[in-house]
Amino acid sequence: MQIRSNYNSFNETEQKIANYILNQPQRIVNCTINEVADEIGIAVSTVFDFVRKLAWRAFPLNNTFNPK
């Protein structure tokens, strides 16, 4: 599951995470889940659930990030 192609199916909080990732691709590459959660103002578990929903295997994303 990718961000842009599934954006409309995300709930409001998931869209906040998606917006953060899409708007700051250089930042997200080196962020931890805790940093993303703090910057967005949501729970770490919510970001973790989003990552699992997308079936991403790693965070920080480093070279695996592809928001398409």
Coordinates of C-alpha atoms in Angstrom, one line a residue:
M1 CA 0.0 0.0 0.0
Q2 CA 1.4 3.4 -1.0
I3 CA 0.6 6.8 0.4
R4 CA -0.6 8.8 -2.7
S5 CA -2.7 6.0 -4.2
N6 CA -4.4 5.3 -0.9
Y7 CA -4.6 8.8 0.6
N8 CA -8.4 9.1 0.4
S9 CA -8.9 5.9 2.3
F10 CA -6.8 7.2 5.3
N11 CA -8.5 8.5 8.4
E12 CA -7.8 12.1 9.5
T13 CA -4.8 11.1 11.7
E14 CA -3.3 8.9 9.0
Q15 CA -3.7 11.8 6.5
K16 CA -1.6 14.0 9.0
I17 CA 1.1 11.4 8.9
A18 CA 0.9 11.0 5.1
N19 CA 1.1 14.8 4.7
Y20 CA 4.1 15.0 6.9
I21 CA 5.9 12.3 4.9
L22 CA 4.9 13.7 1.5
N23 CA 5.8 17.3 2.4
Q24 CA 9.1 16.5 4.0
P25 CA 10.7 13.5 2.1
Q26 CA 14.2 14.6 3.0
R27 CA 13.4 14.8 6.7
I28 CA 11.5 11.5 6.9
V29 CA 14.5 9.5 5.6
N30 CA 16.4 10.0 8.9
C31 CA 13.5 10.4 11.4
T32 CA 12.6 8.0 14.0
I33 CA 8.9 7.1 14.7
N34 CA 9.2 9.0 18.0
E35 CA 10.4 12.2 16.2
V36 CA 7.6 12.0 13.6
A37 CA 5.0 11.5 16.3
D38 CA 6.4 14.4 18.4
E39 CA 6.5 16.7 15.4
I40 CA 2.9 15.8 14.3
G41 CA 1.6 15.8 17.9
I42 CA 0.2 12.2 17.8
A43 CA 1.0 9.0 19.6
V44 CA 4.0 6.9 18.6
S45 CA 1.7 3.8 18.4
T46 CA -0.4 5.7 15.7
V47 CA 2.7 6.2 13.5
F48 CA 3.7 2.6 14.1
D49 CA 0.3 1.4 13.0
F50 CA 0.5 3.6 9.9
V51 CA 3.9 2.1 9.0
R52 CA 2.5 -1.4 9.5
K53 CA -0.5 -0.6 7.4
L54 CA 1.8 0.4 4.5
A55 CA 3.8 -2.8 5.1
W56 CA 7.0 -0.8 5.4
R57 CA 9.8 -2.9 7.0
A58 CA 12.0 -0.2 8.4
F59 CA 11.9 3.2 10.1
P60 CA 13.8 5.4 9.6
L61 CA 13.0 4.8 6.0
N62 CA 16.5 5.6 4.6
N63 CA 16.7 4.3 1.0
T64 CA 13.3 2.4 1.2
F65 CA 11.1 5.5 1.0
N66 CA 8.8 5.8 -2.0
P67 CA 5.6 7.8 -1.4
K68 CA 4.0 6.9 -4.8

